[in-house]
Tab-separated table of C-alpha atoms in Angstrom:
chain	number	residue	atom	x	y	z
A	1	MET	CA	30.268	42.678	10.531
A	2	SER	CA	28.706	40.993	7.548
A	3	PHE	CA	30.991	38.031	6.853
A	4	ILE	CA	34.497	36.678	7.224
A	5	SER	CA	37.306	36.767	4.685
A	6	ARG	CA	38.284	33.078	4.653
A	7	GLY	CA	41.808	32.555	5.850
A	8	PHE	CA	42.470	36.171	6.813
A	9	LYS	CA	44.074	36.461	10.213
A	10	GLY	CA	45.517	39.934	10.121
A	11	ARG	CA	48.094	41.485	12.352
A	12	ARG	CA	46.754	43.137	15.449
A	13	PRO	CA	48.428	46.456	16.159
A	14	GLU	CA	51.365	45.784	18.434
A	15	GLY	CA	52.379	48.243	21.069
A	16	ALA	CA	49.746	50.743	20.046
A	17	PRO	CA	48.295	52.366	23.108
A	18	PRO	CA	44.546	51.799	23.134
A	19	GLY	CA	42.534	54.669	21.755
A	20	ARG	CA	45.294	56.070	19.565
A	21	ILE	CA	44.454	54.419	16.219
A	22	PRO	CA	41.195	55.574	14.599
A	23	PRO	CA	38.944	52.977	12.928
A	24	GLY	CA	40.235	51.579	9.628
A	25	GLN	CA	43.785	52.859	10.250
A	26	HIS	CA	47.049	50.967	10.790
A	27	LEU	CA	50.380	52.035	12.214
A	28	THR	CA	53.382	52.813	10.052
A	29	PRO	CA	56.948	53.490	11.160
A	30	ASP	CA	57.603	55.305	7.838
A	31	PHE	CA	56.466	58.671	6.606
A	32	PRO	CA	54.858	57.966	3.227
A	33	VAL	CA	54.688	60.746	0.643
A	34	LEU	CA	51.455	61.429	-1.232
A	35	SER	CA	50.793	64.397	-3.455
A	36	ALA	CA	48.971	65.143	-6.670
A	37	GLY	CA	51.809	66.683	-8.688
A	38	PRO	CA	55.486	67.587	-8.727
A	39	THR	CA	57.049	68.881	-5.521
A	40	PRO	CA	57.195	72.690	-5.784
A	41	ARG	CA	60.458	74.301	-4.777
A	42	SER	CA	60.127	78.004	-4.124
A	43	PRO	CA	63.167	79.923	-2.869
A	44	LEU	CA	62.826	81.164	0.705
A	45	ALA	CA	63.619	84.679	-0.515
A	46	GLU	CA	60.350	84.624	-2.463
A	47	TRP	CA	58.296	82.817	0.173
A	48	THR	CA	55.543	84.706	1.974
A	49	PHE	CA	52.647	83.684	4.167
A	50	THR	CA	49.419	85.638	3.768
A	51	VAL	CA	46.192	85.832	5.759
A	52	GLU	CA	43.521	87.421	3.562
A	53	GLY	CA	39.820	87.413	2.726
A	54	ALA	CA	37.388	88.302	5.497
A	55	VAL	CA	39.976	89.938	7.760
A	56	ALA	CA	40.363	93.349	9.388
A	57	GLU	CA	43.710	93.781	7.622
A	58	VAL	CA	45.505	91.546	5.111
A	59	ARG	CA	48.747	90.382	6.713
A	60	ARG	CA	51.772	89.061	4.903
A	61	TRP	CA	54.996	87.723	6.405
A	62	THR	CA	58.294	87.075	4.679
A	63	TRP	CA	60.167	83.911	5.680
A	64	GLU	CA	62.329	85.888	8.116
A	65	GLU	CA	59.341	87.642	9.640
A	66	PHE	CA	57.453	84.378	9.885
A	67	ARG	CA	60.357	82.619	11.608
A	68	ALA	CA	60.592	85.474	14.095
A	69	LEU	CA	57.041	84.799	15.299
A	70	PRO	CA	56.606	82.844	18.526
A	71	SER	CA	56.794	79.132	17.781
A	72	GLU	CA	55.777	75.954	19.560
A	73	GLU	CA	56.953	72.356	19.683
A	74	ILE	CA	54.204	69.872	18.976
A	75	THR	CA	54.191	66.106	19.504
A	76	THR	CA	51.150	64.536	17.943
A	77	ASP	CA	49.677	61.546	16.112
A	78	ILE	CA	48.828	61.898	12.420
A	79	HIS	CA	46.325	59.957	10.337
A	80	CYS	CA	46.304	59.717	6.528
A	81	VAL	CA	43.084	58.917	4.664
A	82	THR	CA	45.013	56.191	2.806
A	83	THR	CA	44.845	54.352	6.175
A	84	TRP	CA	48.273	54.845	7.700
A	85	SER	CA	48.706	56.473	11.083
A	86	LYS	CA	51.934	57.560	12.693
A	87	LEU	CA	52.295	58.202	16.409
A	88	ASP	CA	54.265	60.811	18.336
A	89	THR	CA	55.472	62.837	15.368
A	90	ARG	CA	57.479	65.908	16.437
A	91	TRP	CA	57.009	69.273	14.796
A	92	GLU	CA	57.839	72.921	15.297
A	93	GLY	CA	55.642	75.669	13.982
A	94	VAL	CA	53.712	78.857	14.485
A	95	SER	CA	50.246	78.535	15.947
A	96	VAL	CA	47.575	79.481	13.433
A	97	ASP	CA	45.981	81.496	16.271
A	98	THR	CA	48.966	83.851	16.135
A	99	LEU	CA	48.477	84.416	12.401
A	100	LEU	CA	44.702	84.808	12.578
A	101	GLU	CA	44.890	87.258	15.459
A	102	ALA	CA	47.439	89.418	13.663
A	103	ALA	CA	45.066	89.804	10.722
A	104	GLY	CA	41.889	90.202	12.763
A	105	ALA	CA	40.269	87.179	11.179
A	106	ASP	CA	36.528	87.047	11.601
A	107	ALA	CA	34.791	84.466	9.398
A	108	PRO	CA	33.625	80.893	10.008
A	109	PHE	CA	35.719	79.141	7.305
A	110	VAL	CA	39.232	79.176	5.905
A	111	MET	CA	40.731	77.999	2.637
A	112	ALA	CA	44.408	77.128	2.841
A	113	PHE	CA	46.266	77.806	-0.423
A	114	CYS	CA	49.625	76.479	-1.506
A	115	ASP	CA	52.430	76.493	-4.029
A	116	GLY	CA	51.398	74.238	-6.880
A	117	GLY	CA	47.755	75.308	-6.655
A	118	TYR	CA	46.618	72.917	-3.929
A	119	THR	CA	43.842	74.102	-1.620
A	120	THR	CA	41.962	72.634	1.313
A	121	ASN	CA	39.003	74.015	3.257
A	122	LEU	CA	38.556	73.994	7.016
A	123	PRO	CA	36.077	75.385	9.510
A	124	LEU	CA	37.693	78.147	11.574
A	125	GLU	CA	37.051	76.183	14.744
A	126	ASP	CA	39.280	73.362	13.443
A	127	VAL	CA	42.284	75.643	12.994
A	128	SER	CA	41.905	77.931	16.028
A	129	ASP	CA	42.264	77.544	19.800
A	130	GLY	CA	45.571	75.702	19.637
A	131	LYS	CA	44.433	73.051	17.153
A	132	SER	CA	46.658	73.881	14.171
A	133	TRP	CA	50.052	75.243	13.192
A	134	VAL	CA	52.107	76.302	10.209
A	135	ALA	CA	54.975	73.867	10.711
A	136	TYR	CA	58.502	74.358	9.385
A	137	ALA	CA	60.408	71.582	11.168
A	138	TYR	CA	59.862	67.851	11.546
A	139	GLY	CA	61.844	65.610	13.874
A	140	GLY	CA	64.111	68.510	14.742
A	141	GLU	CA	65.108	69.183	11.123
A	142	PRO	CA	63.864	71.673	8.528
A	143	LEU	CA	60.811	70.208	6.822
A	144	GLU	CA	61.808	68.351	3.611
A	145	PRO	CA	60.194	69.536	0.355
A	146	GLU	CA	58.551	66.116	-0.227
A	147	HIS	CA	56.835	66.478	3.131
A	148	GLY	CA	55.679	70.018	2.435
A	149	GLY	CA	58.691	72.159	3.223
A	150	PRO	CA	59.499	74.920	3.692
A	151	ALA	CA	56.218	74.990	5.628
A	152	ARG	CA	52.992	73.035	5.785
A	153	LEU	CA	49.784	73.344	7.665
A	154	LEU	CA	49.509	70.925	10.586
A	155	VAL	CA	45.952	70.047	11.631
A	156	PRO	CA	46.602	66.695	13.280
A	157	HIS	CA	43.087	65.982	14.518
A	158	LEU	CA	41.829	65.760	10.920
A	159	TYR	CA	42.946	63.439	8.071
A	160	PHE	CA	46.342	64.536	6.900
A	161	TRP	CA	45.287	65.878	3.484
A	162	LYS	CA	43.962	68.844	5.495
A	163	SER	CA	47.536	69.507	6.648
A	164	ALA	CA	48.307	71.176	3.329
A	165	LYS	CA	51.891	70.930	2.082
A	166	TRP	CA	53.725	74.003	0.754
A	167	VAL	CA	51.114	76.243	2.366
A	168	ARG	CA	51.381	79.917	1.488
A	169	GLY	CA	48.369	81.398	3.171
A	170	LEU	CA	44.877	81.265	4.568
A	171	ARG	CA	41.830	82.919	3.023
A	172	LEU	CA	38.967	83.625	5.436
A	173	LEU	CA	35.550	82.830	3.967
A	174	GLU	CA	31.968	83.545	5.008
A	175	GLU	CA	30.760	80.367	3.241
A	176	ASP	CA	32.416	76.961	3.111
A	177	GLU	CA	33.823	75.943	-0.275
A	178	PRO	CA	35.416	72.635	-1.286
A	179	GLY	CA	39.186	72.621	-1.734
A	180	PHE	CA	41.144	70.375	-4.116
A	181	TRP	CA	40.449	66.890	-2.769
A	182	GLU	CA	37.125	67.971	-1.293
A	183	SER	CA	35.855	68.694	-4.806
A	184	LEU	CA	37.118	65.275	-5.980
A	185	GLY	CA	35.138	63.043	-3.643
A	186	TYR	CA	36.830	63.536	-0.287
A	187	HIS	CA	34.955	64.628	2.798
A	188	MET	CA	34.518	68.336	3.603
A	189	ARG	CA	35.732	67.950	7.201
A	190	GLY	CA	37.710	64.693	7.469
A	191	ASP	CA	37.527	63.626	11.111
A	192	PRO	CA	39.438	60.300	11.327
A	193	TRP	CA	37.581	59.214	14.470
A	194	LEU	CA	34.299	59.457	12.546
A	195	GLU	CA	35.925	57.915	9.426
A	196	GLN	CA	34.910	60.921	7.338
A	197	ARG	CA	36.951	59.815	4.335
A	198	TYR	CA	34.668	60.435	1.355
A	199	TRP	CA	31.501	62.250	0.365
A	200	GLY	CA	28.581	60.905	2.345
A	201	ASP	CA	30.667	59.347	5.148
B	1	VAL	CA	30.441	55.640	-0.623
B	2	ARG	CA	29.064	52.255	0.474
B	3	TRP	CA	30.979	49.082	1.218
B	4	LEU	CA	30.028	46.392	-1.300
B	5	VAL	CA	30.580	42.659	-1.011
B	6	ALA	CA	32.870	41.405	-3.756
B	7	GLU	CA	33.608	37.839	-4.757
B	8	ALA	CA	36.853	36.735	-6.343
B	9	VAL	CA	35.917	35.005	-9.579
B	10	ALA	CA	39.407	34.454	-10.966
B	11	VAL	CA	42.998	35.029	-9.967
B	12	ARG	CA	46.060	34.939	-12.179
B	13	GLU	CA	49.738	35.362	-11.553
B	14	GLU	CA	51.321	38.324	-13.322
B	15	THR	CA	54.814	38.036	-11.846
B	16	PRO	CA	56.234	36.098	-8.887
B	17	ARG	CA	55.238	39.030	-6.655
B	18	THR	CA	52.002	40.234	-8.210
B	19	ARG	CA	48.641	38.761	-8.913
B	20	THR	CA	45.529	40.003	-10.648
B	21	ILE	CA	42.251	39.390	-8.876
B	22	GLU	CA	39.032	39.592	-10.839
B	23	LEU	CA	36.152	40.644	-8.620
B	24	ALA	CA	32.433	40.401	-9.237
B	25	VAL	CA	30.783	43.219	-7.319
B	26	PRO	CA	26.984	43.375	-7.277
B	27	GLY	CA	25.980	47.033	-7.152
B	28	TRP	CA	29.188	48.283	-8.777
B	29	THR	CA	28.579	51.097	-11.250
B	30	GLY	CA	31.934	51.310	-13.015
B	31	HIS	CA	34.978	53.499	-12.566
B	32	ARG	CA	37.110	56.039	-14.406
B	33	PRO	CA	40.577	54.891	-15.499
B	34	GLY	CA	43.138	55.682	-12.793
B	35	GLN	CA	40.807	55.396	-9.821
B	36	HIS	CA	41.287	53.058	-6.878
B	37	VAL	CA	39.169	51.188	-4.353
B	38	ASP	CA	39.429	50.590	-0.663
B	39	VAL	CA	39.547	46.884	0.175
B	40	ARG	CA	38.486	45.603	3.590
B	41	LEU	CA	39.175	42.163	5.046
B	42	THR	CA	37.480	40.769	8.134
B	43	ALA	CA	39.036	38.053	10.329
B	44	GLU	CA	37.042	35.457	12.271
B	45	ASP	CA	37.149	37.495	15.451
B	46	GLY	CA	35.852	40.595	13.697
B	47	TYR	CA	39.243	42.273	13.311
B	48	GLN	CA	39.346	44.288	10.101
B	49	ALA	CA	42.088	45.734	7.936
B	50	GLN	CA	41.708	47.983	4.929
B	51	ARG	CA	43.999	49.288	2.200
B	52	SER	CA	43.686	51.083	-1.124
B	53	TYR	CA	44.435	49.367	-4.445
B	54	SER	CA	44.384	50.740	-7.962
B	55	ILE	CA	41.975	49.284	-10.484
B	56	GLY	CA	43.771	47.765	-13.483
B	57	SER	CA	40.812	46.837	-15.656
B	58	ALA	CA	39.121	49.112	-18.150
B	59	PRO	CA	35.818	50.500	-16.845
B	60	ARG	CA	32.993	47.975	-16.908
B	61	ARG	CA	29.754	47.529	-15.049
B	62	GLU	CA	30.123	43.991	-13.797
B	63	GLY	CA	33.142	44.474	-11.599
B	64	LEU	CA	36.809	45.165	-11.685
B	65	GLU	CA	40.293	43.734	-11.554
B	66	LEU	CA	42.946	44.635	-9.029
B	67	THR	CA	46.597	43.828	-9.530
B	68	VAL	CA	48.297	43.568	-6.165
B	69	GLU	CA	51.998	43.382	-5.348
B	70	ARG	CA	53.023	41.447	-2.269
B	71	ILE	CA	54.671	43.658	0.354
B	72	ASP	CA	56.594	41.060	2.353
B	73	ASP	CA	55.944	42.591	5.752
B	74	GLY	CA	52.502	43.814	4.759
B	75	GLU	CA	49.247	42.763	6.318
B	76	VAL	CA	46.722	42.774	3.480
B	77	SER	CA	48.769	42.243	0.308
B	78	PRO	CA	50.246	38.837	1.316
B	79	TYR	CA	46.695	37.598	1.863
B	80	LEU	CA	45.506	38.926	-1.508
B	81	VAL	CA	48.530	37.586	-3.407
B	82	ASP	CA	49.092	34.238	-1.668
B	83	GLU	CA	45.866	33.178	0.037
B	84	LEU	CA	42.788	34.500	-1.739
B	85	ARG	CA	41.161	32.063	-4.156
B	86	PRO	CA	38.078	32.077	-6.369
B	87	GLY	CA	34.896	32.055	-4.334
B	88	ASP	CA	36.401	34.029	-1.460
B	89	ARG	CA	34.747	37.259	-0.531
B	90	LEU	CA	35.957	40.634	0.650
B	91	GLU	CA	34.536	44.131	0.755
B	92	VAL	CA	35.311	47.038	-1.528
B	93	ARG	CA	34.195	50.605	-1.721
B	94	GLY	CA	34.778	53.101	-4.406
B	95	PRO	CA	35.705	54.118	-6.940
B	96	ILE	CA	37.875	56.673	-5.142
B	97	GLY	CA	39.882	59.573	-6.525
B	98	GLY	CA	38.993	62.021	-9.254
B	99	TYR	CA	42.307	63.622	-10.171
B	100	PHE	CA	44.627	60.813	-11.227
B	101	VAL	CA	42.147	59.939	-13.958
B	102	TRP	CA	42.379	59.930	-17.739
B	103	GLU	CA	39.510	59.785	-20.172
B	104	PRO	CA	39.668	60.480	-23.909
B	105	ASP	CA	38.037	63.900	-23.601
B	106	LEU	CA	41.073	65.069	-21.599
B	107	GLY	CA	43.092	64.610	-24.790
B	108	GLY	CA	46.821	64.217	-24.981
B	109	PRO	CA	49.411	63.417	-25.994
B	110	LEU	CA	49.148	60.996	-23.100
B	111	LEU	CA	52.445	60.322	-21.329
B	112	LEU	CA	52.325	57.498	-18.797
B	113	VAL	CA	55.332	56.915	-16.565
B	114	ALA	CA	55.342	53.844	-14.330
B	115	GLY	CA	57.635	52.106	-11.907
B	116	GLY	CA	56.829	48.542	-10.839
B	117	SER	CA	53.224	48.037	-9.784
B	118	GLY	CA	52.633	51.734	-10.500
B	119	VAL	CA	51.713	50.494	-13.957
B	120	VAL	CA	48.335	49.259	-12.676
B	121	PRO	CA	46.218	52.457	-12.858
B	122	LEU	CA	48.010	53.421	-16.082
B	123	MET	CA	47.030	50.051	-17.557
B	124	SER	CA	43.405	50.905	-16.874
B	125	MET	CA	43.922	54.045	-18.958
B	126	LEU	CA	45.607	52.128	-21.796
B	127	ARG	CA	42.966	49.401	-21.795
B	128	HIS	CA	40.247	52.048	-21.906
B	129	HIS	CA	42.115	53.829	-24.696
B	130	ALA	CA	42.098	50.569	-26.665
B	131	ALA	CA	38.518	49.659	-25.798
B	132	VAL	CA	37.088	52.926	-27.109
B	133	GLY	CA	39.479	53.079	-30.069
B	134	SER	CA	40.898	56.431	-28.997
B	135	ASP	CA	43.219	58.120	-31.485
B	136	VAL	CA	44.983	60.145	-28.763
B	137	SER	CA	48.708	59.429	-28.974
B	138	ALA	CA	49.814	57.543	-25.877
B	139	ARG	CA	53.207	56.467	-24.657
B	140	LEU	CA	53.973	54.282	-21.632
B	141	VAL	CA	57.440	54.540	-20.121
B	142	TYR	CA	57.722	51.609	-17.745
B	143	SER	CA	60.575	50.739	-15.408
B	144	SER	CA	60.960	47.249	-13.928
B	145	ARG	CA	63.852	45.513	-12.226
B	146	THR	CA	63.994	42.468	-14.473
B	147	LEU	CA	61.954	41.025	-17.323
B	148	ALA	CA	60.284	38.623	-14.896
B	149	ASP	CA	59.032	41.622	-12.903
B	150	VAL	CA	57.208	43.172	-15.865
B	151	ILE	CA	53.496	43.164	-15.076
B	152	TYR	CA	51.102	42.636	-18.030
B	153	ARG	CA	54.093	41.699	-20.207
B	154	GLY	CA	52.268	39.855	-22.965
B	155	GLU	CA	49.382	42.282	-23.095
B	156	LEU	CA	51.669	45.303	-23.319
B	157	ASP	CA	53.248	43.877	-26.482
B	158	GLY	CA	49.789	43.583	-27.978
B	159	LEU	CA	48.767	47.115	-27.023
B	160	ALA	CA	51.579	48.732	-28.987
B	161	GLY	CA	50.298	50.120	-32.262
B	162	PRO	CA	49.929	53.256	-34.327
B	163	ALA	CA	48.620	55.347	-31.418
B	164	VAL	CA	50.332	53.576	-28.541
B	165	GLU	CA	54.019	53.195	-27.883
B	166	ILE	CA	55.507	51.112	-25.076
B	167	VAL	CA	58.994	52.035	-23.838
B	168	GLN	CA	60.528	49.755	-21.244
B	169	THR	CA	63.580	49.936	-19.078
B	170	LEU	CA	64.967	47.037	-17.040
B	171	THR	CA	67.158	48.469	-14.340
B	172	ARG	CA	68.674	45.453	-12.608
B	173	GLU	CA	69.039	42.640	-15.106
B	174	GLN	CA	68.362	42.348	-18.808
B	175	PRO	CA	67.905	39.253	-20.954
B	176	ALA	CA	70.314	38.570	-23.817
B	177	GLY	CA	69.501	40.740	-26.789
B	178	TRP	CA	67.511	43.308	-24.770
B	179	ASN	CA	67.243	46.462	-26.831
B	180	GLY	CA	65.205	48.569	-24.422
B	181	TYR	CA	66.596	50.955	-21.840
B	182	THR	CA	68.640	49.723	-18.895
B	183	ARG	CA	68.734	52.690	-16.553
B	184	ARG	CA	66.386	54.375	-14.147
B	185	ILE	CA	63.899	56.877	-15.482
B	186	ASP	CA	65.789	60.165	-15.368
B	187	GLU	CA	65.729	63.518	-17.114
B	188	ALA	CA	67.831	62.377	-20.079
B	189	LEU	CA	65.647	59.341	-20.659
B	190	LEU	CA	62.471	61.394	-20.437
B	191	GLU	CA	63.905	63.970	-22.804
B	192	GLU	CA	64.394	61.167	-25.328
B	193	VAL	CA	61.041	59.480	-24.979
B	194	ALA	CA	58.588	62.166	-23.843
B	195	TRP	CA	57.095	64.672	-26.238
B	196	PRO	CA	58.673	68.130	-26.194
B	197	PRO	CA	57.032	70.522	-23.712
B	198	ALA	CA	55.645	72.556	-26.628
B	199	GLU	CA	53.320	69.643	-27.418
B	200	ARG	CA	51.947	69.875	-23.884
B	201	PRO	CA	51.639	66.173	-23.053
B	202	LEU	CA	49.388	65.273	-20.174
B	203	ALA	CA	51.569	63.194	-17.858
B	204	TYR	CA	50.583	60.585	-15.276
B	205	VAL	CA	53.378	59.265	-13.079
B	206	CYS	CA	52.836	56.344	-10.710
B	207	GLY	CA	55.174	54.154	-8.721
B	208	PRO	CA	57.380	54.179	-5.642
B	209	THR	CA	57.963	57.604	-4.123
B	210	LEU	CA	61.576	57.903	-5.245
B	211	LEU	CA	60.732	57.175	-8.864
B	212	VAL	CA	57.737	59.500	-8.838
B	213	GLU	CA	59.703	62.332	-7.241
B	214	ALA	CA	62.526	61.898	-9.753
B	215	ALA	CA	60.301	61.603	-12.826
B	216	ALA	CA	57.970	64.463	-11.890
B	217	GLU	CA	60.891	66.725	-11.078
B	218	ALA	CA	62.658	65.757	-14.313
B	219	LEU	CA	59.552	66.534	-16.367
B	220	ALA	CA	59.162	69.899	-14.659
B	221	GLY	CA	62.884	70.511	-15.195
B	222	LEU	CA	62.493	69.808	-18.923
B	223	GLY	CA	59.896	72.559	-19.054
B	224	HIS	CA	56.646	70.636	-18.815
B	225	GLU	CA	53.915	72.548	-16.982
B	226	PRO	CA	53.603	71.271	-13.403
B	227	ALA	CA	49.819	71.478	-13.708
B	228	ARG	CA	49.938	68.865	-16.488
B	229	ILE	CA	51.949	66.387	-14.396
B	230	ARG	CA	49.739	64.225	-12.198
B	231	THR	CA	51.289	61.888	-9.673
B	232	GLU	CA	50.266	58.961	-7.546
B	233	ARG	CA	52.730	57.386	-5.138
B	234	PHE	CA	52.956	54.011	-3.513
B	235	GLY	CA	54.668	54.483	-0.187
B	236	PRO	CA	56.689	51.729	1.438
B	237	THR	CA	53.728	50.934	3.621
B	238	GLY	CA	51.172	50.345	0.939
B	239	GLY	CA	50.791	46.750	1.984
């Protein structure tokens, strides 16, 4: 700590269990919306989810096929790089493991791609072994378009820009490549506990 | 991106709820219009809080100006708006963000749509536009509740000119003789004041989520390419 901001007292987090709020974050009861462009609205009849790239077999699911896959209920904390955190959010979704296994994915990196052109890159180990989902429900209701519906990636242990809204597929890659925000100054991995917000963090 | 120590060198009231803070930041290397900074405050016991704020000034080497709106139940904004005075120090790091950015080489026409304090990053673009004498056609469509809530009111009048048009709407209360718009920014209003889609304006929309959702969807509905509509949203917990 280098100095003190004269007169700043601050509000200590109230009721936050210790160890749940990463450094530089604060709790919010709301669910703020942040995105780079208009909210895409694609009809479910045209929606597909694809696993492609370095895979044994490209797999594509329609909405009905996707919803017929085994799903899980997830209760987790989420952390946005803009410094809000929200505890005990409830989701339902399909484990990314299920999708990767179906395609025979075998590469160390993935690029998630979305309606509207958004992309985000992730190491395979951050989306496998029960660490990520393609979520279609939030708080017991279908996921709202502003929050990424009909389905978004959910990778809660990383900053929330990695949980790509309107996700339409995963591309398996041999080499890591920056996605949308990662090419605009944001960190390649984005671990909130290490405060990996921007390049060089 | 390093944290830098900034010193407030001047503060001025813009509206009853917003204040502009001029910061001198040794080591600052300038920004691109539309970018923001992270601001960090440290209390006596070492407790820290940080938030992001848009830069309102045109790019310059010596520092930057933030215009901050007080969020009544916020933690950082009430300090910045009500307590901070010249000579006080805080930390900043940035500039952050490379997408919600306009520079003259991106061209236009430049359509800026703002609600409330969402005008701040758009003002950086307009000030830069003026500072470099850009001939790109620019139009700001700016929604406020009342005339007293209009941020940068006097300066906006002065910015209007051959290349720059300012369109205002006051949604809650209008002074006598008001000849601007009086309703929320919707599709019909944007159809009147935005360029036709065939002219391919580059649009930047900033403000509260509801306004941004409505304006971005209206622009897309009018036929503007989604890829030319850039948005930045201030959630209810920006404070």
